[in-house]
Coordinates of C-alpha atoms and ligand atoms in Angstrom, one line a residue:
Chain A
X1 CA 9.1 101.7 66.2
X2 CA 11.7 103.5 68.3
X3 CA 11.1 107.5 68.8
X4 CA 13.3 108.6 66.0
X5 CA 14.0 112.6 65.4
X6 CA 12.7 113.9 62.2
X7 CA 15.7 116.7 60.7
X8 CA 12.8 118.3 58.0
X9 CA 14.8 121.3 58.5
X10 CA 19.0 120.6 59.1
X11 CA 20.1 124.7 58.9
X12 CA 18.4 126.9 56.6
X13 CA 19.3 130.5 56.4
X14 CA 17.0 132.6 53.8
X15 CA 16.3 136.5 54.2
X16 CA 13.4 138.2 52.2
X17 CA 12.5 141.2 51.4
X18 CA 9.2 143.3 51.3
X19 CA 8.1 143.3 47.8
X20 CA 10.1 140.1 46.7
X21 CA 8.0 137.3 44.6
X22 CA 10.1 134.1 45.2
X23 CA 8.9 130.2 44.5
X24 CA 10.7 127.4 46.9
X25 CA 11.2 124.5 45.0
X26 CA 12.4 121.1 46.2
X27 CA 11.4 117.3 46.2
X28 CA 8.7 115.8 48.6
X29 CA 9.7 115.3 51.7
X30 CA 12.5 118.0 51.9
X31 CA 11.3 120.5 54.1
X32 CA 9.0 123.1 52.3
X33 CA 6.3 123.2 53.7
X34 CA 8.4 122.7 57.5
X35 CA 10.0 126.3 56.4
X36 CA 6.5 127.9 55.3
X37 CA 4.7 126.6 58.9
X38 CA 7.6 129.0 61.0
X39 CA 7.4 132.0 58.1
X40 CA 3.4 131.6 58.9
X41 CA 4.0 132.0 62.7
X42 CA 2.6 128.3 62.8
X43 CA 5.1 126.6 63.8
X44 CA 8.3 127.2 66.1
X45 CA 11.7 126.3 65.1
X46 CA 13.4 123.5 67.4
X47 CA 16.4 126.1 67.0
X48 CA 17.3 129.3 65.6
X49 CA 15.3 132.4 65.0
X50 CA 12.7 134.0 62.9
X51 CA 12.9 137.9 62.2
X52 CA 9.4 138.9 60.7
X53 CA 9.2 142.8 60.2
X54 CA 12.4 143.2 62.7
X55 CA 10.4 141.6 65.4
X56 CA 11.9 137.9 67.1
X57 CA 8.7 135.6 66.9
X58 CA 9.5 133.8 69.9
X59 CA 9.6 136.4 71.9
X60 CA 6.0 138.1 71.1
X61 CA 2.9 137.0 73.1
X62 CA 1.0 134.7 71.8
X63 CA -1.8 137.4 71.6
X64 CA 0.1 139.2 69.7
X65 CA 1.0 136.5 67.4
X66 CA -2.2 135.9 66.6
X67 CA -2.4 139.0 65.5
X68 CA 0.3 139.3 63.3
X69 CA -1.0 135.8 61.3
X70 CA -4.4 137.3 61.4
X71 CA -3.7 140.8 60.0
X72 CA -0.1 140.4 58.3
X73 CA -0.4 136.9 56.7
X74 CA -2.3 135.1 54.4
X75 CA -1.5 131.3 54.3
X76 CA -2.7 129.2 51.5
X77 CA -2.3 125.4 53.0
X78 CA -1.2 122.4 51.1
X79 CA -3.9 120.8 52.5
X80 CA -6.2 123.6 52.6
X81 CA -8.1 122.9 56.1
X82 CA -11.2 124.1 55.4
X83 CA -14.6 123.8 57.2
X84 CA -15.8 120.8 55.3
X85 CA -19.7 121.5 56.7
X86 CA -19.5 125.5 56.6
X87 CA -20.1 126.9 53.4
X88 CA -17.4 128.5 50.5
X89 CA -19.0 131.8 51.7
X90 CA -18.5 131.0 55.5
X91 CA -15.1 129.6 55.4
X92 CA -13.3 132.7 53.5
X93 CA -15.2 135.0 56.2
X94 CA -13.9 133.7 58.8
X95 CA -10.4 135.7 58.5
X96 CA -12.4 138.8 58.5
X97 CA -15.1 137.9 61.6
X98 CA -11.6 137.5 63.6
X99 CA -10.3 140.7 62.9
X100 CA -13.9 142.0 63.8
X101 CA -15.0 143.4 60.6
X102 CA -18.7 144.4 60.6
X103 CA -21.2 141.6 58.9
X104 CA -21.9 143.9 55.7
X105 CA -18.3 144.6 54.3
X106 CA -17.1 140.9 55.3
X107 CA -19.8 139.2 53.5
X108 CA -19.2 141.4 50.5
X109 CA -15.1 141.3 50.9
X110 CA -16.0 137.4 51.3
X111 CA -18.0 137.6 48.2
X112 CA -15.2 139.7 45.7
X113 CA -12.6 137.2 47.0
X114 CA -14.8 134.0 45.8
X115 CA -15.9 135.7 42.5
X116 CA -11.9 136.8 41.8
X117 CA -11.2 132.5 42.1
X118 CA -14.3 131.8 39.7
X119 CA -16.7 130.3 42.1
X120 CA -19.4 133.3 42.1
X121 CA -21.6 130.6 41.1
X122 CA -20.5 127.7 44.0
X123 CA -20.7 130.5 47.7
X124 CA -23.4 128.5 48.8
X125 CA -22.0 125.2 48.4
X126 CA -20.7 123.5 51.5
X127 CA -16.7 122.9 51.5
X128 CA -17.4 119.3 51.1
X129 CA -20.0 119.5 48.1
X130 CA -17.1 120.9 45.9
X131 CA -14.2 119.5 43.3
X132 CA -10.6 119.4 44.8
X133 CA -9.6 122.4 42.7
X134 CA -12.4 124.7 43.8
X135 CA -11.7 123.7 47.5
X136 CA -7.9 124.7 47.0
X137 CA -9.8 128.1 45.1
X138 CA -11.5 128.9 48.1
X139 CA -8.6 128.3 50.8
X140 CA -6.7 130.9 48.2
X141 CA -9.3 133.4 48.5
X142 CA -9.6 132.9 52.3
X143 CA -5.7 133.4 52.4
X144 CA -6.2 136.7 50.2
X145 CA -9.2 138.1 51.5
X146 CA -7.5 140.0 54.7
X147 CA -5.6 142.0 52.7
X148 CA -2.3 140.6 54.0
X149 CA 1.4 141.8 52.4
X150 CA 2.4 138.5 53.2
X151 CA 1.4 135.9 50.8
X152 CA 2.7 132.6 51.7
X153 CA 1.1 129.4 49.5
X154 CA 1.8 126.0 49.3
X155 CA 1.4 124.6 46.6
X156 CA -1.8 126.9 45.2
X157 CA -1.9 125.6 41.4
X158 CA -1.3 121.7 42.6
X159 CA -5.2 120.6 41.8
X160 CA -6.2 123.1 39.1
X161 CA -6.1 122.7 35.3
X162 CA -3.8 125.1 33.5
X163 CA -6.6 127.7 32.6
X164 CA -7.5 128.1 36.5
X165 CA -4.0 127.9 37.5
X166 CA -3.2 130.7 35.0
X167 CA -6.1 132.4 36.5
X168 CA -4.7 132.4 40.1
X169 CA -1.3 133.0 39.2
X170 CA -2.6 136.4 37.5
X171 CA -4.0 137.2 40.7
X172 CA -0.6 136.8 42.4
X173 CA 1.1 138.4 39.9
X174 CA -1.2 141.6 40.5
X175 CA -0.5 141.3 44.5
X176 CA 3.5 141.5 43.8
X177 CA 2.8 144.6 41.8
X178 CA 0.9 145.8 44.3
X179 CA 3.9 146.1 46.7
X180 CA 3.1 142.7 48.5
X181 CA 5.7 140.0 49.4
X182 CA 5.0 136.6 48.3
X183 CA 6.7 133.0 48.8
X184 CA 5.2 130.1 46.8
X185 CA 5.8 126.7 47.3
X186 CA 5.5 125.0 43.9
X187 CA 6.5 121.5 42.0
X188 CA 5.2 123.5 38.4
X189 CA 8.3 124.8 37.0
X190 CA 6.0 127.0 35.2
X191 CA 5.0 128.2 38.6
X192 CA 8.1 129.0 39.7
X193 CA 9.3 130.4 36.2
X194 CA 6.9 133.3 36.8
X195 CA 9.0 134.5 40.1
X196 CA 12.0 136.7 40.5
X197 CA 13.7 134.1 43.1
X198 CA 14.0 130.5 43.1
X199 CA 14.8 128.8 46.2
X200 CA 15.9 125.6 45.9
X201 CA 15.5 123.1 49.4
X202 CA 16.6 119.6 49.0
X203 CA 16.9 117.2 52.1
X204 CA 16.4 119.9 55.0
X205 CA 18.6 122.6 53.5
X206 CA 18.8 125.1 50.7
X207 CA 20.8 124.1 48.1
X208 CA 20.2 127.1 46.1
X209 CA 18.8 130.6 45.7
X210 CA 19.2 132.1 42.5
X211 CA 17.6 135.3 40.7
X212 CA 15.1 134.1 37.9
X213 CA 14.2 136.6 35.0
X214 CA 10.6 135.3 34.6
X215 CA 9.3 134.2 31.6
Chain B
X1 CA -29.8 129.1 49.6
X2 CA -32.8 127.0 48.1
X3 CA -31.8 123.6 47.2
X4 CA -30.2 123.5 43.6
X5 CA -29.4 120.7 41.9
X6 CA -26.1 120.1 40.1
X7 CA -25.8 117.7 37.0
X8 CA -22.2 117.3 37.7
X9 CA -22.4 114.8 34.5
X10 CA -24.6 115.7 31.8
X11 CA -24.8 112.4 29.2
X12 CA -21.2 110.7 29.5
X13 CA -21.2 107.5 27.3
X14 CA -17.6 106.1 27.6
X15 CA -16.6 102.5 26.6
X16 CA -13.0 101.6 28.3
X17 CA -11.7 97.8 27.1
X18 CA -9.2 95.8 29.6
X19 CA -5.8 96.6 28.7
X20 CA -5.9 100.4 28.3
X21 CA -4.5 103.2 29.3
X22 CA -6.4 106.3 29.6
X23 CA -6.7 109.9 30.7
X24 CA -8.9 112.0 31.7
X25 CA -8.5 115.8 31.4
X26 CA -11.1 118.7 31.6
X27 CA -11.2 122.0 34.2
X28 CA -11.3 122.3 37.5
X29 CA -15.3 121.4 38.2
X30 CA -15.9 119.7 35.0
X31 CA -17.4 116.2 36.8
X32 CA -14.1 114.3 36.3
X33 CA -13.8 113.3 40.1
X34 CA -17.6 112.2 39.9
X35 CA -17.2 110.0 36.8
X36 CA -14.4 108.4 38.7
X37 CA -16.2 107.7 41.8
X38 CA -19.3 105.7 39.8
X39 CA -16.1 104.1 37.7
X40 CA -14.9 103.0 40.7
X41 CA -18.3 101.9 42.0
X42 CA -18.8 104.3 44.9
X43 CA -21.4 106.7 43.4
X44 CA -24.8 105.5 41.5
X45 CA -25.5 107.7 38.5
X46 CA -28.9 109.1 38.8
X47 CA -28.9 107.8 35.3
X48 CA -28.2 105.7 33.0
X49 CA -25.9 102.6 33.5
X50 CA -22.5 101.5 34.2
X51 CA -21.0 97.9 33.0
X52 CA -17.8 97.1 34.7
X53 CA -16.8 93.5 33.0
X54 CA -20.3 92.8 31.6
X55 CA -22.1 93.1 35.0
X56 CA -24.6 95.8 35.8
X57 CA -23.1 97.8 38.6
X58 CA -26.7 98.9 39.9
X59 CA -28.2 94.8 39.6
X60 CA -25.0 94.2 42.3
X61 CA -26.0 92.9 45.6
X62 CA -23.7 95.2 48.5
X63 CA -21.9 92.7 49.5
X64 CA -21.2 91.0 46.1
X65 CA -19.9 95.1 45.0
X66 CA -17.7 95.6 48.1
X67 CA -16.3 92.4 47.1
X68 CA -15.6 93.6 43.4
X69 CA -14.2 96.8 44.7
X70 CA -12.0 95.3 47.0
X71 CA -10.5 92.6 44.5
X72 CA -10.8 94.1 41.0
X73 CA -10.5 97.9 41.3
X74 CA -7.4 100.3 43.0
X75 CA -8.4 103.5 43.6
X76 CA -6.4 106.3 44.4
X77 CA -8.5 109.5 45.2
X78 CA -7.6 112.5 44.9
X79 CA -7.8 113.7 48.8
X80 CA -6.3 110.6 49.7
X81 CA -8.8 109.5 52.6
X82 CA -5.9 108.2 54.6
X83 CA -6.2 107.1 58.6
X84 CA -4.5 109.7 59.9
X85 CA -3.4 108.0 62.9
X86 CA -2.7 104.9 61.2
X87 CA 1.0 104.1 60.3
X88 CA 1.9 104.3 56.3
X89 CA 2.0 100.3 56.5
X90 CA -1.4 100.0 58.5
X91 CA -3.0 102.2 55.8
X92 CA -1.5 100.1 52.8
X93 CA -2.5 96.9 54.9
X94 CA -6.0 97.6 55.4
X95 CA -7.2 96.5 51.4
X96 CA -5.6 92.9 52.3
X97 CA -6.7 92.8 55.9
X98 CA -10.4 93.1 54.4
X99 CA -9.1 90.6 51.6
X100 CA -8.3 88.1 53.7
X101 CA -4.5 87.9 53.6
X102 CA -2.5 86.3 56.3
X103 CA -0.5 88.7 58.6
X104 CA 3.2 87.8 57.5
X105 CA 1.9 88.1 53.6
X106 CA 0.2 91.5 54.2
X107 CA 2.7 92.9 56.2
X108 CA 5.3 92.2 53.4
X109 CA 2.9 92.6 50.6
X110 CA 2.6 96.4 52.3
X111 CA 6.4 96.5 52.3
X112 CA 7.0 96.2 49.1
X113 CA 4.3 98.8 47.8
X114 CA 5.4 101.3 50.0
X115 CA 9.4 100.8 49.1
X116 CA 8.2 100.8 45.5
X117 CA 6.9 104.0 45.6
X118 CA 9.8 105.6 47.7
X119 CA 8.9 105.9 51.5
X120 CA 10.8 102.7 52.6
X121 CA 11.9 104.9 55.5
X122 CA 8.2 106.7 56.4
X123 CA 6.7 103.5 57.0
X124 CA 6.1 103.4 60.5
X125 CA 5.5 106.7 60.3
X126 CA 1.7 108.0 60.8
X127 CA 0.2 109.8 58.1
X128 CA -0.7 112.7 59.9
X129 CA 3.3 113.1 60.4
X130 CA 3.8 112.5 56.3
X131 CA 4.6 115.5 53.7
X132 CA 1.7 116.1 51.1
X133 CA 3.8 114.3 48.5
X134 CA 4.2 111.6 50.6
X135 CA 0.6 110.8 51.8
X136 CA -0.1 110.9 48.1
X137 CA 2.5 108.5 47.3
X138 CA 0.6 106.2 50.6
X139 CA -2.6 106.3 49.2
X140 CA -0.9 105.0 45.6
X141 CA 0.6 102.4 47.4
X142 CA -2.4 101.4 49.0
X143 CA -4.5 101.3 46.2
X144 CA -2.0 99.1 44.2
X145 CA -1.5 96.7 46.8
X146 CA -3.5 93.8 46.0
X147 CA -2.6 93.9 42.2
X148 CA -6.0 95.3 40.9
X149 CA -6.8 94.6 37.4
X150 CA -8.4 98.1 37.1
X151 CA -6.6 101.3 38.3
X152 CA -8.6 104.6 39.0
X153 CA -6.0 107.2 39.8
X154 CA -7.7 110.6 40.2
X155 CA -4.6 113.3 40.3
X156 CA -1.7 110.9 41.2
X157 CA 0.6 113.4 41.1
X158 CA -1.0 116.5 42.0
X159 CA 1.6 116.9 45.1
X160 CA 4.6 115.3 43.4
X161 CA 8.1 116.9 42.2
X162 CA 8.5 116.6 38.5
X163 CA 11.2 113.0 39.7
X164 CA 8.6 111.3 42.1
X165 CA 5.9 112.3 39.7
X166 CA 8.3 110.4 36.8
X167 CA 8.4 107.1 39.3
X168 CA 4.7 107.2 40.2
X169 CA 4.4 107.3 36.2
X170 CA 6.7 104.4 35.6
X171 CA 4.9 102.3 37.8
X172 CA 2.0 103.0 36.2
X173 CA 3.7 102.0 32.9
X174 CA 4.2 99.0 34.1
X175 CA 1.2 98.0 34.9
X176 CA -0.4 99.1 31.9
X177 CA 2.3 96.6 30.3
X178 CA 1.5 94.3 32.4
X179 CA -2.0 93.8 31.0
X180 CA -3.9 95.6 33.6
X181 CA -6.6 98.5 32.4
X182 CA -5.3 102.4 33.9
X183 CA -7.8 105.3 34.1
X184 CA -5.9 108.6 35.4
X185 CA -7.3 112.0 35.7
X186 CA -5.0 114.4 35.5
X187 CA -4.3 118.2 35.0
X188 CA -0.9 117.5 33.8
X189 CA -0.4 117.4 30.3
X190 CA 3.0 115.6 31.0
X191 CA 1.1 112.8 32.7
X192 CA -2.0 112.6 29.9
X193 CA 1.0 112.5 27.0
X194 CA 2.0 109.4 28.2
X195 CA -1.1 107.2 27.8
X196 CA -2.9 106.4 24.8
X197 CA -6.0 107.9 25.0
X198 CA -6.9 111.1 26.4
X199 CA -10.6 111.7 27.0
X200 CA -11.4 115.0 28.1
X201 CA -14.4 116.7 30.2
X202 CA -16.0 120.0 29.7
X203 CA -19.1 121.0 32.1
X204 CA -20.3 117.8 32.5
X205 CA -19.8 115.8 29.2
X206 CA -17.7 114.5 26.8
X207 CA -15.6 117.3 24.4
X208 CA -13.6 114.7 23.1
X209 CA -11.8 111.6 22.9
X210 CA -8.7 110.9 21.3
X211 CA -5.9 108.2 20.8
X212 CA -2.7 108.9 21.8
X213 CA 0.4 108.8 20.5
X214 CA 2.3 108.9 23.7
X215 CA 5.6 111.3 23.5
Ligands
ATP301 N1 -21.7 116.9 47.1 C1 -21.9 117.8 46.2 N2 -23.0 118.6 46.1 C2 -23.2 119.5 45.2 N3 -22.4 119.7 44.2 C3 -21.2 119.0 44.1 C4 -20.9 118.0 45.1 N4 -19.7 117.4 44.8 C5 -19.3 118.1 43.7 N5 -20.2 119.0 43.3 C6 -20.1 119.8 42.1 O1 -20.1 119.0 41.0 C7 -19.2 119.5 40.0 C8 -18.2 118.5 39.5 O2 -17.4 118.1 40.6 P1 -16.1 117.1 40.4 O3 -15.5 116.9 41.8 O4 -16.5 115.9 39.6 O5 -15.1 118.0 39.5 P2 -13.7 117.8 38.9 O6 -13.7 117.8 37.5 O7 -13.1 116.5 39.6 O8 -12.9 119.0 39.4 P3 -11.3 119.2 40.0 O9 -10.5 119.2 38.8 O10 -11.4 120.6 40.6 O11 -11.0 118.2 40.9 C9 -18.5 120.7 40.6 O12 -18.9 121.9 40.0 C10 -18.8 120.6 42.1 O13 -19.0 121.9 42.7
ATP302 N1 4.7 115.5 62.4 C1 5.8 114.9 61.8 N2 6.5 114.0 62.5 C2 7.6 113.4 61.9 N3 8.1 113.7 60.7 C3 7.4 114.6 60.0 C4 6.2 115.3 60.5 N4 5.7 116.1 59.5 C5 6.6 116.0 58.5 N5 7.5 115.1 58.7 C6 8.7 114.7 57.9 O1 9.4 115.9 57.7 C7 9.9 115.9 56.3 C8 9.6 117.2 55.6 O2 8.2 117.4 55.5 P1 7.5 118.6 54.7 O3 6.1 118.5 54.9 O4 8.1 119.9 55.1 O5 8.0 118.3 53.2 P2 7.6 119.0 51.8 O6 8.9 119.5 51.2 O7 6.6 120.0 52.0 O8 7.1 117.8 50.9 P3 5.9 117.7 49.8 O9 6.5 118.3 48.6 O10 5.7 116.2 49.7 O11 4.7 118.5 50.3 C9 9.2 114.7 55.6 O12 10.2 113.7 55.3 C10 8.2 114.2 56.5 O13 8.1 112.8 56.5
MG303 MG1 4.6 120.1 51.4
MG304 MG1 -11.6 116.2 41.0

């Protein structure tokens, strides 16, 4: 077929604060998880800017952008990318062997993050010897383990039954209080019910963004 | 670690008769995913036996099974297993390319699946270059393509907005009406309301089994 130019994003203009728990909501295909690659530093937009902490992302060094994902951000993927050979253990250190923590306190951080997502009992367990929904429990403690005050997951509760997804959504809950920033891609109304914003992207643009009272 | 061994399924006895539709529910971990795979012949139990249509799975010649996978079951896993560099339509091809289909009835047989579940206009698209939803909504496609008598849907609409997850669950419908037998696992108590029997999974065996009135 002919080269034909994908719009996943046709003009979206969304500013958050620090502190602010907000859900993005939308159907497949409409852009989410286009908008959370360039809040991640992942990806750049084709046009426009992105202002994280004041700074213009295009313009910092890619060394230094590194940085910023490594130290500010913690990305939960929709498709978790996760060593499938290295263990559950392995895989959520790896945030913490790149910012250079010593081999003591990142195997213990490692472990706290993995016991907080219920799979004390599965560290040892290669990525690919695990159920879908404690692969998408380690990628969430991988994203968390850092520390970051930017929480950016997409789509965290998709393969987890509702006591587990209840489970990780406490966890969130606790991180907002804490005085982090978090933006959640969900289809679970329920999800999204638990926010203070719901942004609503349909078709490559936002076709609303409205206060929520959670529930 | 030392080697452990997990008994992912613990003593599952399950009769399913042609022509129902049934779901399986259960925590994250439980052995749903694993009960699935031998269901859908691509796991031996360690134990005990499984009758699909009076045959001993295990007594199977290879060839004779790949055969009986290939014609009589549609399996939609819940990672999707997708070529990634393979276009939508190649991926919902390849079941009827092993089947023997011509190339004009395939490549319209593929057309149709794909339109049916919404991505008429992703199709020459590769997968890697799909949205999560999307690739999910592929892999359904390609697993009802050659009209399968007996559909193993584990998650179907994990990744889905509550509107695509209502279409995927209309087809479905249909087939059930149709005559065909539907096993789906889901964590989506939307989705396991609609069928007429919900089995559920806890640690490795059966909790309990219920008809279904669905709502
Ligand atoms: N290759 C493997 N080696 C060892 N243990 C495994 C392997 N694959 C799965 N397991 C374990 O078997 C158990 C059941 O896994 P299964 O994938 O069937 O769960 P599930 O019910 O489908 O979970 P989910 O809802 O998260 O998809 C899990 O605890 C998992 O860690
Ligand atoms: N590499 C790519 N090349 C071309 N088109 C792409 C590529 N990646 C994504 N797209 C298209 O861009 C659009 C937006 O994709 P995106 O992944 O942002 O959707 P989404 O809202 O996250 O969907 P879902 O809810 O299904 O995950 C989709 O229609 C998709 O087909
Ligand atoms: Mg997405
Ligand atoms: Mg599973």
């Amino acid at each position: 077929m002919a080269e034909e130019t994908v719009h996943a994003l046709r003009g979206v203009s969304v500013t958050v604060d620090q502190g602010e728990f907000c859900s993005i909501i939308g159907p497949s295909g409409s852009g989410k998880s286009t908008l959370m690659d360039i809040l991640g530093c992942l990806s750049r937009p084709t046009s426009g800017k992105y202002l994280l902490d004041g700074d213009d992302v295009s313009k910092l060094p890619d060394k230094r952008l590194a940085e910023v994902r490594n130290k500010k951000i913690g990305f939960v993927f929709q498709a978790y990318h996760l060593l499938a050979r290295a263990t559950a253990l392995k895989n959520v250190e790896l945030p913490l062997i790149y910012a250079g923590a010593g081999k003591r306190e990142r195997r213990k951080m490692a472990e706290e993050a993995l016991d907080r997502v219920g799979l004390a009992d599965r560290m040892g367990h290669r990525s690919n010897q695990l159920s879908g929904g404690q692969k998408q429990r380690v990628a969430i403690a991988r994203a968390l383990v850092t520390n970051p005050s930017l929480i950016l997951a997409d789509e965290p509760t998709g393969n987890l039954d509702s006591r587990s997804g209840e489970e990780i959504l406490e966890i969130l809950e606790t991180l907002y209080q804490q005085g982090n920033t978090l933006i959640l891609v969900t289809h679970d109304n329920k999800v999204a019910n638990r926010t203070n914003r719901i942004i609503q992207i349909f078709d490559g643009l936002v076709d609303s963004d409205m206060v929520n009272t959670p529930t």
